[in-house]
PDB file of N, CA and C in Angstrom:
ATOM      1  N   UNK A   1       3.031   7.086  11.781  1.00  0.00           N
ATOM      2  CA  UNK A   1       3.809   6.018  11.194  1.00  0.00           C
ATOM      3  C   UNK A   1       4.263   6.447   9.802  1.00  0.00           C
ATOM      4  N   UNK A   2       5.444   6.305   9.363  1.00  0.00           N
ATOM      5  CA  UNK A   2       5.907   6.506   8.018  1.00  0.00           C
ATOM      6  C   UNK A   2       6.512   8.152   8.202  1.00  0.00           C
ATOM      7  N   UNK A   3       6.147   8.692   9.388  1.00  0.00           N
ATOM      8  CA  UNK A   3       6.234  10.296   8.930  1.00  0.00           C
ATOM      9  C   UNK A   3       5.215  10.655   8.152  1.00  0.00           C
ATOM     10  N   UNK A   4       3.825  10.058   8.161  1.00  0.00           N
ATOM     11  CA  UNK A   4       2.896  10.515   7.087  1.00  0.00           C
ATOM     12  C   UNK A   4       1.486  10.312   8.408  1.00  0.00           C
ATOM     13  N   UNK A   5       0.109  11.459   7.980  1.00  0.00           N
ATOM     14  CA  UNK A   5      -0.999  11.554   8.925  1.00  0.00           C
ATOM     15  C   UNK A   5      -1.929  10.201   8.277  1.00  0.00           C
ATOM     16  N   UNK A   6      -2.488  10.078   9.513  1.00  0.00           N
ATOM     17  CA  UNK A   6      -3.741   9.199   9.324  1.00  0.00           C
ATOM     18  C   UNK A   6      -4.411   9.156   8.056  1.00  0.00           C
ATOM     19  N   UNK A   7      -4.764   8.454   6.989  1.00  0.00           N
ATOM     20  CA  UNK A   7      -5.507   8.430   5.934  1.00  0.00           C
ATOM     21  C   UNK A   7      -7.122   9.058   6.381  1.00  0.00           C
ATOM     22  N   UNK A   8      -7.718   9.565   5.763  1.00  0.00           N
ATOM     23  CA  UNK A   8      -9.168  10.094   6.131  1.00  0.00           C
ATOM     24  C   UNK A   8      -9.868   9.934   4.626  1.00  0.00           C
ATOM     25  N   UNK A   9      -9.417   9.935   3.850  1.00  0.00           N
ATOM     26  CA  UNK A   9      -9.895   9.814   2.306  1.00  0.00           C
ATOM     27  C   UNK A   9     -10.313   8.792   1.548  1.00  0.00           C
ATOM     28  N   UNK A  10      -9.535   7.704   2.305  1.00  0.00           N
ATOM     29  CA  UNK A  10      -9.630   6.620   1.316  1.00  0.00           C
ATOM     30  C   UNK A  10      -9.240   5.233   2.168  1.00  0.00           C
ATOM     31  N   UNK A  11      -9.875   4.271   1.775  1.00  0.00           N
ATOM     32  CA  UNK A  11      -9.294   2.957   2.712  1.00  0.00           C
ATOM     33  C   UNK A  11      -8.129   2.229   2.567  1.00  0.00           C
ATOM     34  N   UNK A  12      -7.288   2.168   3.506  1.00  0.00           N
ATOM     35  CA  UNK A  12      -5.882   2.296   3.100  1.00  0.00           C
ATOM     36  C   UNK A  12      -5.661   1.584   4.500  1.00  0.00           C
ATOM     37  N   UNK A  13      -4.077   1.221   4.892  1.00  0.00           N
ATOM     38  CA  UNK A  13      -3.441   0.814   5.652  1.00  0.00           C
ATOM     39  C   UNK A  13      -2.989   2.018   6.540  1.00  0.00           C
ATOM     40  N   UNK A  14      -2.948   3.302   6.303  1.00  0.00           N
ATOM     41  CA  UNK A  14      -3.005   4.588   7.416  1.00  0.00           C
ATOM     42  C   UNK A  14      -3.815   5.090   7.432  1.00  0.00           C
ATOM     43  N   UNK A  15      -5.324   4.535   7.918  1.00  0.00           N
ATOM     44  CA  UNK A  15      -6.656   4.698   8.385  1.00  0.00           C
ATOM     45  C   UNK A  15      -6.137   4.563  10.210  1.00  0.00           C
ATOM     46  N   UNK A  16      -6.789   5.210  10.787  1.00  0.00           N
ATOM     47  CA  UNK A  16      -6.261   5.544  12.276  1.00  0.00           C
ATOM     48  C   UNK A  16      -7.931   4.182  12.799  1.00  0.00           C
ATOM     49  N   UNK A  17      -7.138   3.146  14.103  1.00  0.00           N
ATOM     50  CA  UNK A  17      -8.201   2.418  14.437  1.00  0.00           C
ATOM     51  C   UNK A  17      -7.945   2.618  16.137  1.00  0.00           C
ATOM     52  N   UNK A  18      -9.098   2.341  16.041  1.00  0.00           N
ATOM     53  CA  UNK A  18      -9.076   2.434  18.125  1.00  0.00           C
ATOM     54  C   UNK A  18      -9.258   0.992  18.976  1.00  0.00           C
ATOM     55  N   UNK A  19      -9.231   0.300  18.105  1.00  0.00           N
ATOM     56  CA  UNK A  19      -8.869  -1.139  18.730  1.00  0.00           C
ATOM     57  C   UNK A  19      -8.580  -2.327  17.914  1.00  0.00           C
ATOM     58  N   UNK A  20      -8.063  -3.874  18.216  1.00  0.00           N
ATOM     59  CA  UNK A  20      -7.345  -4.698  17.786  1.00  0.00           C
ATOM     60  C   UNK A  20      -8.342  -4.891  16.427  1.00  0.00           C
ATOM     61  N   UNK A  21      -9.147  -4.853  16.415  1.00  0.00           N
ATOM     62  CA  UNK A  21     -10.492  -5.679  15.344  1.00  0.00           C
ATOM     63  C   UNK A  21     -10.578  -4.819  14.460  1.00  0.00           C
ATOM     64  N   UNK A  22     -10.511  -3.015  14.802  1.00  0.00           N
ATOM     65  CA  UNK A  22     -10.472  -2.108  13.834  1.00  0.00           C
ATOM     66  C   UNK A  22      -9.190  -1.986  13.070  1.00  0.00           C
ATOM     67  N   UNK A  23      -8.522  -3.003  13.642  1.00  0.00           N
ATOM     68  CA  UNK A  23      -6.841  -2.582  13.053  1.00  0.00           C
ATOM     69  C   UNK A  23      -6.472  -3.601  11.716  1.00  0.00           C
ATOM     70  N   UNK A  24      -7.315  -4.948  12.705  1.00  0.00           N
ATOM     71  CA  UNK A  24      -7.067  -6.306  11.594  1.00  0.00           C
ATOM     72  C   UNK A  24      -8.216  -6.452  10.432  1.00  0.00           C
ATOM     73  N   UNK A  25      -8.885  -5.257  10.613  1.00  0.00           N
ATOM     74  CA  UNK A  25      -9.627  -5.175   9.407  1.00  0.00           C
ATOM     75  C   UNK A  25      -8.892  -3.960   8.180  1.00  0.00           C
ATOM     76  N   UNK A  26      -8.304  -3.698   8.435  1.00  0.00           N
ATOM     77  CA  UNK A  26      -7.575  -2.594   7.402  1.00  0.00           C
ATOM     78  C   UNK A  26      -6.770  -3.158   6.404  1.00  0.00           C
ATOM     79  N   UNK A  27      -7.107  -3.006   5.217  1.00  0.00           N
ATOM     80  CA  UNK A  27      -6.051  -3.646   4.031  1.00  0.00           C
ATOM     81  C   UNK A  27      -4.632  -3.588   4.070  1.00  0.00           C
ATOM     82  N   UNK A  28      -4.118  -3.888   4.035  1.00  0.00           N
ATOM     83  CA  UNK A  28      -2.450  -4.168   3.899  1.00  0.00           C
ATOM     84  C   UNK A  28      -1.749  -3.013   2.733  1.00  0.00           C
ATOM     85  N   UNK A  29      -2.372  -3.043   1.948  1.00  0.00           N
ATOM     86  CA  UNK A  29      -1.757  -1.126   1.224  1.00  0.00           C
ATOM     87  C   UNK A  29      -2.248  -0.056   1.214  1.00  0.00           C
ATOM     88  N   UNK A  30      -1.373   0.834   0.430  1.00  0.00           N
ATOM     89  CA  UNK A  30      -1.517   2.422   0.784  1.00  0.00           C
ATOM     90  C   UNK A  30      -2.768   3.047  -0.710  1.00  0.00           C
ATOM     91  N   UNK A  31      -3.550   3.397  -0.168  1.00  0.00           N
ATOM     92  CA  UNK A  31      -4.454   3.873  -0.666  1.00  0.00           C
ATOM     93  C   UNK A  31      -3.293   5.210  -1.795  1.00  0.00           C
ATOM     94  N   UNK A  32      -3.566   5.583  -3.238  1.00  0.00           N
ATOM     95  CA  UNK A  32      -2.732   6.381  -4.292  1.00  0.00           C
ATOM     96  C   UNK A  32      -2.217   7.524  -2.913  1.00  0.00           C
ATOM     97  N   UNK A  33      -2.890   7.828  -2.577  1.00  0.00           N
ATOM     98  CA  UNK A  33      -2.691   9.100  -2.120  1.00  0.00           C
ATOM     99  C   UNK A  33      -1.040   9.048  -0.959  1.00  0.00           C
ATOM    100  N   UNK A  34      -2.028   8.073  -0.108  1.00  0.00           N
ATOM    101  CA  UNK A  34      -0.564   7.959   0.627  1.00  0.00           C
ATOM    102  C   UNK A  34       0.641   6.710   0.432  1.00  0.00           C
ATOM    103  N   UNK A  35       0.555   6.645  -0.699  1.00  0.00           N
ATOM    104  CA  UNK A  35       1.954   5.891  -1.554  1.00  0.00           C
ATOM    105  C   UNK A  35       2.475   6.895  -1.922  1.00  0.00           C
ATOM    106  N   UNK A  36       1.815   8.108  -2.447  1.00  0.00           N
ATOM    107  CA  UNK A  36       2.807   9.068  -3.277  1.00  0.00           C
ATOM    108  C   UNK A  36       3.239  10.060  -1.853  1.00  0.00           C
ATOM    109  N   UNK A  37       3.059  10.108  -1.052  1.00  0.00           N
ATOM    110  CA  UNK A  37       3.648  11.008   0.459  1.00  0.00           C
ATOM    111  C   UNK A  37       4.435  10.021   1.045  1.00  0.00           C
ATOM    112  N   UNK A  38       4.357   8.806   1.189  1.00  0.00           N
ATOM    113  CA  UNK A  38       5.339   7.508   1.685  1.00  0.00           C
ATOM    114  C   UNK A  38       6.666   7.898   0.844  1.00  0.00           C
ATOM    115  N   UNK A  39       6.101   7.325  -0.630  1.00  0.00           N
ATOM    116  CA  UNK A  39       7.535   6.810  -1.422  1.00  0.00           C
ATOM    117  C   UNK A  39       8.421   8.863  -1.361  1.00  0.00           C
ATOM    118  N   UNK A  40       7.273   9.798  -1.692  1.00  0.00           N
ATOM    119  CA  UNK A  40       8.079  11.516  -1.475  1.00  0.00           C
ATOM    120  C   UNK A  40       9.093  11.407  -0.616  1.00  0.00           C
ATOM    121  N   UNK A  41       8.214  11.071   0.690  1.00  0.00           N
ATOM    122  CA  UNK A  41       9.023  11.116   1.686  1.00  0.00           C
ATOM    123  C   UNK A  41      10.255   9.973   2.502  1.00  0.00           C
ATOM    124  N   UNK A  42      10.147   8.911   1.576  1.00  0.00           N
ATOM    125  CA  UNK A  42      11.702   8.016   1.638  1.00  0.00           C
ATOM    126  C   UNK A  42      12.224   8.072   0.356  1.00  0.00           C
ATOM    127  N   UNK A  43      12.002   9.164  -0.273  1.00  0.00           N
ATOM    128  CA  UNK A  43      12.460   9.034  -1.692  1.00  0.00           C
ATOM    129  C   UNK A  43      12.888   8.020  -2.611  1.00  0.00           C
ATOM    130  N   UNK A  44      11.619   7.266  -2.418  1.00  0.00           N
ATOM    131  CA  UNK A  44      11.563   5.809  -3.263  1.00  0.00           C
ATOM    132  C   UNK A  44      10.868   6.503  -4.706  1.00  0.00           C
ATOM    133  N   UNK A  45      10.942   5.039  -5.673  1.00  0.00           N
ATOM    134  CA  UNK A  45       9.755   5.396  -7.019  1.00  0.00           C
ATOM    135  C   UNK A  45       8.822   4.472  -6.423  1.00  0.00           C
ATOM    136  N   UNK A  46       7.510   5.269  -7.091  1.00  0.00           N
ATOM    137  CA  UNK A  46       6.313   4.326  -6.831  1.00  0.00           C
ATOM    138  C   UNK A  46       6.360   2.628  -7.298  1.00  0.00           C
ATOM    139  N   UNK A  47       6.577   2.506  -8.314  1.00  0.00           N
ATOM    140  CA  UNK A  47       6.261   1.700  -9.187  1.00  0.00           C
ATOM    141  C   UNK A  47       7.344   0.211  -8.950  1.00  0.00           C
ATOM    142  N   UNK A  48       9.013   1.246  -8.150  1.00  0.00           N
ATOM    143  CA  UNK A  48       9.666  -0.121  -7.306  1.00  0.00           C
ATOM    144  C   UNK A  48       9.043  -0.050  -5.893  1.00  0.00           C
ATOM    145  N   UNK A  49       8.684   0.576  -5.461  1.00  0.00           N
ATOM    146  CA  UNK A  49       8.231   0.199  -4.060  1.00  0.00           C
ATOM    147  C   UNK A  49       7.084  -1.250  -4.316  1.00  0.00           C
ATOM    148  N   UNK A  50       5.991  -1.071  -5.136  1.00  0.00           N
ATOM    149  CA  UNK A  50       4.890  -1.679  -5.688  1.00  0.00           C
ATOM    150  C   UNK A  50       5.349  -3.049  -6.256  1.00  0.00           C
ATOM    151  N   UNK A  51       6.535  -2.815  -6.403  1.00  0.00           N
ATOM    152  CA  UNK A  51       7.161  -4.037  -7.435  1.00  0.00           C
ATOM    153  C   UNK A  51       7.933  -5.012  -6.036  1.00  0.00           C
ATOM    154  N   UNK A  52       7.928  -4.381  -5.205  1.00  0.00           N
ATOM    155  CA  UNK A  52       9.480  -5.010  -4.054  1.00  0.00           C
ATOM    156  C   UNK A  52       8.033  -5.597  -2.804  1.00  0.00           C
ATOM    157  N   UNK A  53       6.800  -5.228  -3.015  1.00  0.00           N
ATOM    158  CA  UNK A  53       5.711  -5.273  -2.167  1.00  0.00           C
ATOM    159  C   UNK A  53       5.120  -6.575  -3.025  1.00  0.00           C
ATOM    160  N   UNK A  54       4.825  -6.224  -3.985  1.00  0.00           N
ATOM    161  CA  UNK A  54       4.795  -7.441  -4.895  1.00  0.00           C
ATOM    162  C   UNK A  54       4.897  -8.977  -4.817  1.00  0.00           C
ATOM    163  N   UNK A  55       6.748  -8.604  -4.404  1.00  0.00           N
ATOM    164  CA  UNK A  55       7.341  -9.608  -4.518  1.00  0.00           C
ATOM    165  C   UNK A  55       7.595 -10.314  -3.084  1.00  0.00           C
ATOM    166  N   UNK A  56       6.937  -9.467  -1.967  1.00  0.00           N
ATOM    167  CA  UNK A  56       6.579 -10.361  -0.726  1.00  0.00           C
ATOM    168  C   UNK A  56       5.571 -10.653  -0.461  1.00  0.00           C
ATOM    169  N   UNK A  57       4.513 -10.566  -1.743  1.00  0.00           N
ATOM    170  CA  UNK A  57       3.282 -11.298  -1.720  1.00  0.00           C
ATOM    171  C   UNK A  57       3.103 -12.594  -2.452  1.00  0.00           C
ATOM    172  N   UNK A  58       4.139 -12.917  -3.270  1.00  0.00           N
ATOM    173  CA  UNK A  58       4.286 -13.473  -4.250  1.00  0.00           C
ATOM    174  C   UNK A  58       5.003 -15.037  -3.220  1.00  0.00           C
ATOM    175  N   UNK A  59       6.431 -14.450  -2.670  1.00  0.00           N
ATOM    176  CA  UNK A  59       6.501 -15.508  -1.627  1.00  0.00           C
ATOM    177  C   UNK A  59       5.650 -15.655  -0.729  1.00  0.00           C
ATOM    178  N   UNK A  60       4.605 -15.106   0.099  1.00  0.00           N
ATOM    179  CA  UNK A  60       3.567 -15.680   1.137  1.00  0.00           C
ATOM    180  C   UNK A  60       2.736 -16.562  -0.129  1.00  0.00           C
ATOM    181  N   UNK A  61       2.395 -16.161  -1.007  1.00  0.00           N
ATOM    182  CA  UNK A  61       1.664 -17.166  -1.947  1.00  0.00           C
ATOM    183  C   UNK A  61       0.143 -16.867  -1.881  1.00  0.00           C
ATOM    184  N   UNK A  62      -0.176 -15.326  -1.883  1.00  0.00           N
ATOM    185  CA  UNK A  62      -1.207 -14.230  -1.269  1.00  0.00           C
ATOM    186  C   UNK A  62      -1.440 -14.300  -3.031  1.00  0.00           C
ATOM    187  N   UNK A  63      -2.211 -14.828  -3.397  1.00  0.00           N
ATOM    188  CA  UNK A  63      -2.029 -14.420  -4.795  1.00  0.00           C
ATOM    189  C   UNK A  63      -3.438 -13.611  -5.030  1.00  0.00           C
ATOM    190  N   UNK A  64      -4.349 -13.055  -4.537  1.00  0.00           N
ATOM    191  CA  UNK A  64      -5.518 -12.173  -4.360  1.00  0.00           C
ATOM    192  C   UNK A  64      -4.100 -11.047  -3.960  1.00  0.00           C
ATOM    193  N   UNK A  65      -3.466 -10.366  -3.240  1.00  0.00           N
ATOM    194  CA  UNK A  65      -2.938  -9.292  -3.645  1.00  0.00           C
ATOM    195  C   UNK A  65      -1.814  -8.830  -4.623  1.00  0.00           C
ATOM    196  N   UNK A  66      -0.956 -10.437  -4.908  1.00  0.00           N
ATOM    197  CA  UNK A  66      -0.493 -10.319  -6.274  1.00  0.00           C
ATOM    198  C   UNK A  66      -1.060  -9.815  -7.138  1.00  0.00           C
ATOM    199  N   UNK A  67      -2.246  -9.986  -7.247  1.00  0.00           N
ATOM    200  CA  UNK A  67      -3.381  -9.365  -8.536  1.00  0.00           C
ATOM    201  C   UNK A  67      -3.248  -8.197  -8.381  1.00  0.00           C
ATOM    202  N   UNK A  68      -3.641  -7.072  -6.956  1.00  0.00           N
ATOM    203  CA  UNK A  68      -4.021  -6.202  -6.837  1.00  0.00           C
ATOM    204  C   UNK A  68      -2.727  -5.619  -7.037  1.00  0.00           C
ATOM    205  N   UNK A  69      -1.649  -5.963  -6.821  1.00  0.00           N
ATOM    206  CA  UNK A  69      -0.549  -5.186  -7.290  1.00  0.00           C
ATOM    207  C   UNK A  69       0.200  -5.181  -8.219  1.00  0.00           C
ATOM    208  N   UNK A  70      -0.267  -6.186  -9.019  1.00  0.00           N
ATOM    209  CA  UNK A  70      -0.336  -6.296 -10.557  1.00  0.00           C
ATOM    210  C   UNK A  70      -1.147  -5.041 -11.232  1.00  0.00           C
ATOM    211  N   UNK A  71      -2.171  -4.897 -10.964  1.00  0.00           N
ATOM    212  CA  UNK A  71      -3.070  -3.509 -11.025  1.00  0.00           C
ATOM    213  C   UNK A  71      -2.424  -2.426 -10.767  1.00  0.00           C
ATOM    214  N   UNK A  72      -1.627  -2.292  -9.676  1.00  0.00           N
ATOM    215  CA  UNK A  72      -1.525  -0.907  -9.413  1.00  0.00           C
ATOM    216  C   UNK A  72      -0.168  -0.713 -10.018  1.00  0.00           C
ATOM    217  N   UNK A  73       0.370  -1.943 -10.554  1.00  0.00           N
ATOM    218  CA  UNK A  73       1.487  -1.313 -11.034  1.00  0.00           C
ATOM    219  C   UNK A  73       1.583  -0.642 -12.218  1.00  0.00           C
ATOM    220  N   UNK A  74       0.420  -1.501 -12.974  1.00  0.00           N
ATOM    221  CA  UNK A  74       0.086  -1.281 -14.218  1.00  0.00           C
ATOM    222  C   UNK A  74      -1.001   0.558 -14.279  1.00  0.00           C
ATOM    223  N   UNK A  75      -1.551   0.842 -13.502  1.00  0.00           N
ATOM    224  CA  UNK A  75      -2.265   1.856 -12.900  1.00  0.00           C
ATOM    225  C   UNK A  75      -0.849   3.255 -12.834  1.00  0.00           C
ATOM    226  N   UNK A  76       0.506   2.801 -12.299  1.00  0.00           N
ATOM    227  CA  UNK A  76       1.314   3.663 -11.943  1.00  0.00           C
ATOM    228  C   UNK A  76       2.099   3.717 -13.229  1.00  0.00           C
ATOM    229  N   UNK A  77       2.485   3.212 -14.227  1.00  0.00           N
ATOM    230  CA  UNK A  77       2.743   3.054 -15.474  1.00  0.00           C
ATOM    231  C   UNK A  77       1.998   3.581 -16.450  1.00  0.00           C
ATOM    232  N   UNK A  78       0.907   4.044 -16.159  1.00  0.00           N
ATOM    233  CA  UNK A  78      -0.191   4.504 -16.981  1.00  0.00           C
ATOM    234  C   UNK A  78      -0.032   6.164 -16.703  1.00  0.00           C
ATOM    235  N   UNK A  79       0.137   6.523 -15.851  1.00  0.00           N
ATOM    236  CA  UNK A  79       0.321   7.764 -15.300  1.00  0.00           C
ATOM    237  C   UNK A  79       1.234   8.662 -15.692  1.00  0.00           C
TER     238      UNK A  79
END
């Protein structure tokens, strides 16, 4: 998926699962590693991808990952 391998490093949303329960337990973003091989490879910037992800958490009204991507934006700005 994405043109990018299974995550093995880190808990992320391209962690490879072998059934429905292993799948709906996986977080909804990309662990650093495979954000920066995602956005490489659609030649996005990190920091709008994070910002445009953001902002469809913001309308579901998910505001526990608003936070977290409040963090990482601030995390990718730091860098």
């Amino acid at each position: 998926m994405f043109s990018i391998r299974h995550c093995v490093k880190y808990e992320c949303c391209m962690n490879g699962s072998n059934n429905k329960f292993e799948m709906d337990g996986r977080p909804t973003y990309f662990c650093p590693e495979c954000l920066r091989k995602l956005c490489w490879n659609l030649k996005q910037d990190e920091k709008q991808h994070l910002t445009r992800v953001r902002s469809f958490w913001v309308n579901e009204k998910n505001y526990e990952l608003v936070r977290f991507y409040d963090r990482s934006i601030v995390a990718i700005t730091e860098d």
